[in-house]
Amino acid sequence: MDLLNTLVEKGLRRELPSREEALAVLTTSDDDLLEVVAAAGKVRRQWFGRRVKLNYLVNLKSGLCPEDCSYCSQRLGSEAGILKYTWLKPDEASKAAAAGVAGGAKRVCLVASGRGPTDRDVDRVSKTIGAIKEQNADVEVCACLGLLSDGQAERLKAAGADAYNHNLNTSESTYGDITTTHTYADRVETVRHAQGAGLSACSGLIAGMGESDADLVDVVFALRALDPDSVPVNFLIPVEGTPLAGEWNLTPQRALRILAMVRFVCPDVEVRLAGGREVHLRTMQPLALHLVNSIFLGDYLTTEGQEGKADLDMIADAGFEVEGAGTTTLPEHRGGGGCASACAPSDSAASVSASSAGAEAASDGAGASARTDLVTVRRRGAGTDLAPNA
């Protein structure tokens, strides 16, 4: 397919594809899906080899958010039956983080509900970062606290934070349909605050909220222009009690096409498979590893994920390897340590062919349907007395 050959060549050169080419990826047929995955997989292996970075979420403060983001179970007016609790103490958060690190996580993501942190909140999180780093000096810590005010990113950096996450979520033109209590521009400004403070910027999207193909391409092109180091791709988890609970717009095949498009547009950044992979990709999750180089281990903020051991088994069975603490994630030109021969394109175990396991499932998405039974509210880990999933 000429389109895929062109996209591979551009990805290997870090050249931006055209909007038409990106849109064309999203409209490829299910019959061509494995070819799309194989092509994007060549770009993924060029820059990241067969490594998969593991990340672990710690929800520092759950629920009771004053913002009205339609996709979120913690939003203002949410009727979702999620865990609700105020700030974890530094030792509690550090204990939760240690479980993720023990499971193989290289990065711990500290998340708190709310519009944005107060200065007192920044002090709290700074102490938590210190507690985590004291136990695991090499672990990367990413904070995700909402909109940042002047000077807060610098304080988090000084406390030992390595990165800051704030997603754009959807296109600028449709942002007001999803959230009204803050703007798309507010989100862009926060990402730039983080970059200006020397934090590694993490910013991504949520697919499956009823957006068009053009919206998806718009937000991914905006992310490319913003140039974060990592781009998490979330697939909407339609939680009962939220305005988008009825939005079941994704099949496993569409989810894979979205991931491939993101890889072609952002070839050399850490593309992270985030929330919703178990719900929407289901048994086709291993194919996504050919497109992304990073995933979350275990549970999410308010919903449960796949068992941590199953994540590790999936990575090994698919012919990939967990990225070690001593390995730099990003390629050298992005400030990383380079990939050397480990990232060269090859016909290794990480390649995909039409005879791969799952080929029949990939070629026919007609039988896909909503799997509401796979959405489970988190009742373990942070904020509970039960052991976390890591």
C-alpha positions as CSV (number, residue, x, y, z in Angstrom):
1,M,0.0,0.0,0.0
2,D,1.6,3.3,-1.2
3,L,0.1,5.2,1.7
4,L,1.8,3.0,4.3
5,N,5.2,3.0,2.5
6,T,5.1,6.8,2.5
7,L,4.1,7.0,6.2
8,V,6.9,4.6,7.2
9,E,9.5,6.6,5.2
10,K,8.3,9.8,6.8
11,G,8.3,8.3,10.3
12,L,11.8,7.0,9.9
13,R,12.8,10.6,9.0
14,R,10.7,12.2,11.8
15,E,8.8,14.0,9.0
16,L,5.2,15.1,9.7
17,P,2.7,13.4,7.5
18,S,0.0,15.4,5.8
19,R,-3.5,15.7,7.3
20,E,-4.9,13.7,4.4
21,E,-2.4,10.9,5.1
22,A,-3.3,10.8,8.8
23,L,-7.0,10.8,8.0
24,A,-6.5,8.0,5.5
25,V,-5.0,5.8,8.3
26,L,-8.2,6.1,10.2
27,T,-10.3,5.1,7.2
28,T,-8.3,2.0,6.2
29,S,-10.4,-1.2,6.1
30,D,-10.3,-4.0,8.7
31,D,-8.9,-6.2,5.9
32,D,-5.8,-3.9,5.8
33,L,-5.4,-3.6,9.6
34,L,-2.4,-5.9,10.0
35,E,-0.6,-4.1,7.3
36,V,-1.3,-0.8,9.1
37,V,0.0,-2.2,12.4
38,A,3.1,-3.7,10.7
39,A,3.9,-0.4,9.0
40,A,3.6,1.7,12.2
41,G,5.5,-1.1,14.0
42,K,8.5,-0.4,11.8
43,V,8.5,3.2,13.0
44,R,8.0,2.2,16.6
45,R,11.0,-0.2,16.4
46,Q,13.2,2.3,14.7
47,W,13.1,4.6,17.7
48,F,12.3,2.3,20.6
49,G,13.2,-1.2,19.7
50,R,11.2,-3.9,21.5
51,R,11.2,-2.0,24.9
52,V,8.0,-1.3,26.8
53,K,8.1,1.3,29.5
54,L,5.8,0.6,32.5
55,N,4.1,3.5,34.4
56,Y,2.1,3.3,37.6
57,L,-0.7,5.6,38.7
58,V,-1.2,6.7,42.3
59,N,-4.5,8.7,42.9
60,L,-3.5,11.1,45.6
61,K,-7.0,12.6,46.0
62,S,-10.1,11.0,44.5
63,G,-13.5,12.6,43.6
64,L,-15.1,15.8,44.5
65,C,-13.7,17.8,41.6
66,P,-15.2,21.2,40.8
67,E,-14.6,20.8,37.1
68,D,-17.3,19.5,34.7
69,C,-15.3,17.3,32.3
70,S,-17.9,15.0,30.8
71,Y,-15.6,12.0,30.5
72,C,-14.5,12.0,34.2
73,S,-16.0,10.0,37.0
74,Q,-14.6,12.5,39.5
75,R,-16.4,15.5,37.9
76,L,-18.7,18.0,39.5
77,G,-22.1,16.3,39.8
78,S,-20.8,12.8,39.1
79,E,-23.1,10.0,40.2
80,A,-20.5,7.3,39.7
81,G,-19.9,5.1,42.7
82,I,-16.2,5.7,42.9
83,L,-13.8,5.9,45.8
84,K,-13.7,9.4,47.3
85,Y,-11.0,10.5,49.7
86,T,-8.9,13.5,50.4
87,W,-5.1,13.8,50.1
88,L,-3.0,10.7,50.9
89,K,-0.2,11.3,53.4
90,P,3.3,11.1,51.9
91,D,4.0,7.7,53.5
92,E,0.8,6.3,52.2
93,A,1.5,7.5,48.7
94,S,5.1,6.3,48.9
95,K,3.9,2.8,49.9
96,A,1.4,2.8,46.9
97,A,4.2,3.9,44.6
98,A,6.6,1.2,45.9
99,A,4.1,-1.5,44.9
100,G,4.2,-0.2,41.3
101,V,8.0,0.0,41.2
102,A,8.2,-3.6,42.6
103,G,6.0,-4.6,39.7
104,G,8.4,-3.2,37.2
105,A,7.2,0.4,36.8
106,K,9.8,2.9,35.8
107,R,7.6,5.9,36.3
108,V,5.1,6.8,39.0
109,C,2.4,9.2,38.1
110,L,0.9,11.2,41.0
111,V,-2.6,12.4,40.2
112,A,-5.0,14.5,42.2
113,S,-8.5,15.6,41.2
114,G,-9.3,19.3,41.1
115,R,-9.0,22.4,38.9
116,G,-5.4,22.9,39.9
117,P,-3.2,22.8,43.0
118,T,-3.0,25.5,45.7
119,D,0.4,26.4,46.9
120,R,-0.3,24.2,50.0
121,D,-1.1,21.4,47.6
122,V,2.2,21.8,45.9
123,D,3.9,21.6,49.3
124,R,2.0,18.3,50.0
125,V,3.0,16.8,46.6
126,S,6.6,18.0,47.1
127,K,6.8,16.1,50.3
128,T,5.3,13.0,48.6
129,I,7.8,13.2,45.8
130,G,10.6,13.4,48.4
131,A,9.3,10.3,50.2
132,I,9.1,8.3,47.0
133,K,12.6,9.4,45.8
134,E,14.0,8.5,49.3
135,Q,12.8,4.9,48.8
136,N,13.4,4.6,45.1
137,A,16.0,7.2,44.0
138,D,15.9,6.1,40.3
139,V,12.2,6.1,39.8
140,E,10.7,8.8,37.5
141,V,8.0,10.9,39.1
142,C,5.3,12.6,37.0
143,A,2.8,14.9,38.6
144,C,-0.7,15.5,37.3
145,L,-2.5,18.1,39.4
146,G,-4.5,20.1,36.9
147,L,-3.9,23.7,35.8
148,L,-0.7,25.2,37.0
149,S,-0.2,28.8,38.3
150,D,3.0,30.8,37.8
151,G,5.9,29.3,39.7
152,Q,4.3,26.0,40.6
153,A,6.0,24.0,37.9
154,E,9.3,25.3,39.1
155,R,8.5,24.3,42.7
156,L,7.6,20.8,41.6
157,K,10.8,20.5,39.6
158,A,12.8,21.7,42.6
159,A,11.1,19.0,44.7
160,G,12.3,16.3,42.4
161,A,9.5,15.9,39.9
162,D,10.7,14.7,36.5
163,A,7.6,15.3,34.4
164,Y,4.2,16.9,34.4
165,N,1.1,15.5,32.7
166,H,-1.8,17.6,31.4
167,N,-3.7,16.2,28.4
168,L,-5.3,18.2,25.6
169,N,-7.9,15.4,25.4
170,T,-9.7,16.5,22.2
171,S,-9.6,19.1,19.4
172,E,-9.8,22.8,20.2
173,S,-13.0,23.1,18.1
174,T,-14.9,20.6,20.1
175,Y,-13.3,21.2,23.6
176,G,-16.2,23.3,24.8
177,D,-18.6,20.4,24.1
178,I,-16.7,18.3,26.7
179,T,-15.7,20.8,29.3
180,T,-17.0,24.3,30.2
181,T,-15.2,25.2,33.4
182,H,-11.9,25.7,31.7
183,T,-10.6,26.1,28.2
184,Y,-8.4,24.3,25.7
185,A,-6.1,27.3,25.9
186,D,-5.8,26.8,29.7
187,R,-4.5,23.3,29.0
188,V,-2.0,24.3,26.4
189,E,-0.7,27.0,28.8
190,T,-0.1,24.5,31.6
191,V,1.9,22.2,29.3
192,R,4.0,25.2,28.4
193,H,4.4,26.1,32.1
194,A,5.8,22.6,32.6
195,Q,8.2,22.8,29.6
196,G,9.4,26.2,30.7
197,A,10.3,24.8,34.1
198,G,12.4,22.0,32.6
199,L,9.9,19.3,33.3
200,S,9.4,16.6,30.7
201,A,5.9,17.3,29.3
202,C,3.3,14.6,29.0
203,S,0.2,15.4,27.1
204,G,-2.3,13.2,25.2
205,L,-5.8,12.6,24.2
206,I,-9.0,10.6,24.9
207,A,-10.6,8.8,22.0
208,G,-14.1,7.5,21.9
209,M,-16.1,10.5,23.1
210,G,-18.1,10.8,19.9
211,E,-15.4,12.9,18.1
212,S,-14.9,12.8,14.3
213,D,-11.8,11.5,12.5
214,A,-10.9,15.2,11.8
215,D,-11.1,15.9,15.6
216,L,-8.6,13.1,16.3
217,V,-6.2,14.3,13.6
218,D,-6.6,17.9,14.9
219,V,-5.6,17.0,18.5
220,V,-2.7,14.8,17.5
221,F,-1.3,17.4,15.1
222,A,-1.7,20.0,18.0
223,L,0.2,17.6,20.2
224,R,3.0,17.3,17.6
225,A,3.2,21.1,17.5
226,L,3.3,21.3,21.3
227,D,6.1,18.7,21.3
228,P,5.6,16.8,24.6
229,D,8.0,13.9,25.3
230,S,5.2,11.5,25.9
231,V,1.7,11.2,24.4
232,P,-0.8,9.0,26.4
233,V,-3.7,7.7,24.3
234,N,-6.7,7.0,26.5
235,F,-9.8,5.3,25.2
236,L,-12.9,6.5,27.0
237,I,-14.1,4.3,29.8
238,P,-17.8,5.0,29.9
239,V,-18.5,5.0,33.6
240,E,-22.1,4.9,34.7
241,G,-23.0,8.2,36.4
242,T,-21.1,10.3,33.9
243,P,-22.6,12.2,30.9
244,L,-20.6,10.0,28.4
245,A,-21.7,6.7,30.0
246,G,-23.5,5.8,26.8
247,E,-20.6,6.5,24.4
248,W,-19.5,3.1,23.1
249,N,-18.0,4.1,19.8
250,L,-14.8,2.0,19.6
251,T,-14.0,-1.4,18.3
252,P,-10.6,-3.0,18.8
253,Q,-9.9,-2.4,15.1
254,R,-10.6,1.4,15.4
255,A,-8.5,1.6,18.5
256,L,-5.6,0.1,16.7
257,R,-6.0,2.5,13.8
258,I,-6.0,5.4,16.2
259,L,-2.8,4.2,17.8
260,A,-1.2,3.7,14.4
261,M,-2.1,7.3,13.4
262,V,-0.6,8.7,16.6
263,R,2.6,6.8,16.0
264,F,2.9,8.1,12.4
265,V,2.3,11.7,13.5
266,C,4.5,11.4,16.6
267,P,7.1,8.8,15.5
268,D,9.9,9.4,18.1
269,V,7.9,10.3,21.2
270,E,6.8,8.0,24.0
271,V,3.4,6.9,22.9
272,R,1.6,5.4,25.9
273,L,-1.3,3.1,25.9
274,A,-3.4,4.4,28.8
275,G,-6.9,4.1,30.2
276,G,-9.5,1.9,28.4
277,R,-7.2,-0.6,26.7
278,E,-8.7,-3.6,28.5
279,V,-12.3,-2.4,27.8
280,H,-11.8,-1.6,24.1
281,L,-8.9,-3.6,22.8
282,R,-9.6,-6.6,24.9
283,T,-7.9,-9.7,23.5
284,M,-6.2,-7.6,20.8
285,Q,-4.1,-5.7,23.4
286,P,-0.8,-7.4,22.3
287,L,-1.1,-6.0,18.8
288,A,-1.1,-2.5,20.3
289,L,2.4,-3.2,21.7
290,H,3.6,-2.9,18.1
291,L,2.4,0.7,18.0
292,V,3.1,2.0,21.5
293,N,6.2,1.8,23.6
294,S,4.7,2.5,27.0
295,I,1.7,1.3,29.0
296,F,0.2,1.7,32.5
297,L,0.7,-1.2,34.8
298,G,-2.3,-2.3,36.9
299,D,-5.3,-0.1,37.8
300,Y,-6.3,3.4,36.8
301,L,-7.5,6.3,38.8
302,T,-11.1,5.2,39.6
303,T,-11.4,1.9,37.6
304,E,-9.6,-1.4,37.7
305,G,-7.2,-2.5,35.0
306,Q,-5.8,-5.8,33.9
307,E,-3.9,-7.7,36.6
308,G,-0.3,-6.6,36.8
309,K,1.1,-10.1,36.2
310,A,-1.1,-10.4,33.1
311,D,0.5,-7.2,31.8
312,L,4.0,-8.6,32.2
313,D,3.0,-11.9,30.6
314,M,1.4,-10.1,27.7
315,I,4.6,-8.1,27.1
316,A,6.8,-11.2,27.2
317,D,4.5,-13.4,25.1
318,A,4.3,-10.8,22.4
319,G,8.1,-10.7,22.1
320,F,8.8,-7.5,23.9
321,E,10.7,-6.6,27.0
322,V,10.2,-4.4,30.0
323,E,12.3,-1.3,29.8
324,G,14.8,-1.2,32.7
325,A,15.5,1.6,35.1
326,G,19.0,2.1,33.6
327,T,17.7,2.6,30.0
328,T,16.8,6.0,28.6
329,T,13.4,6.0,27.1
330,L,13.7,8.7,24.5
331,P,16.1,8.6,21.5
332,E,19.2,10.7,21.6
333,H,18.0,13.6,19.5
334,R,15.2,14.2,22.0
335,G,17.6,14.4,24.9
336,G,17.7,10.7,25.6
337,G,20.6,8.2,25.5
338,G,19.9,6.9,22.0
339,C,18.7,3.4,21.0
340,A,21.7,2.2,19.1
341,S,21.2,-1.2,17.3
342,A,18.5,-2.2,19.7
343,C,16.1,0.2,18.0
344,A,16.9,-0.7,14.4
345,P,14.0,-2.0,12.3
346,S,14.1,-5.7,12.0
347,D,12.0,-8.8,11.3
348,S,12.3,-9.8,15.0
349,A,9.7,-11.4,17.2
350,A,8.1,-7.9,17.4
351,S,7.2,-7.9,13.7
352,V,3.6,-8.6,12.5
353,S,2.5,-10.6,9.5
354,A,-0.8,-11.7,8.1
355,S,-0.2,-15.1,9.8
356,S,0.1,-13.6,13.2
357,A,-2.1,-14.8,16.0
358,G,-5.3,-12.8,16.0
359,A,-5.3,-12.2,12.2
360,E,-8.8,-13.5,11.8
361,A,-10.1,-11.3,14.7
362,A,-8.3,-8.3,13.2
363,S,-9.9,-8.7,9.8
364,D,-13.5,-8.6,11.0
365,G,-14.7,-5.9,13.4
366,A,-18.4,-6.5,12.6
367,G,-18.9,-8.6,15.7
368,A,-17.6,-6.0,18.2
369,S,-20.0,-4.7,20.7
370,A,-20.0,-2.7,24.0
371,R,-18.5,-4.6,26.9
372,T,-20.0,-2.8,29.8
373,D,-19.1,-5.8,32.0
374,L,-15.4,-4.8,31.7
375,V,-15.8,-1.5,33.5
376,T,-15.1,-2.1,37.1
377,V,-14.8,0.7,39.7
378,R,-11.5,0.5,41.6
379,R,-11.9,-0.8,45.2
380,R,-8.3,-1.6,46.0
381,G,-5.0,0.2,46.3
382,A,-4.7,3.9,47.1
383,G,-7.4,5.1,49.5
384,T,-8.3,1.6,50.6
385,D,-6.9,-1.1,53.0
386,L,-6.6,-3.6,50.2
387,A,-3.4,-4.4,48.3
388,P,-2.9,-2.5,45.0
389,N,-2.8,-4.2,41.6
390,A,0.7,-4.1,40.4
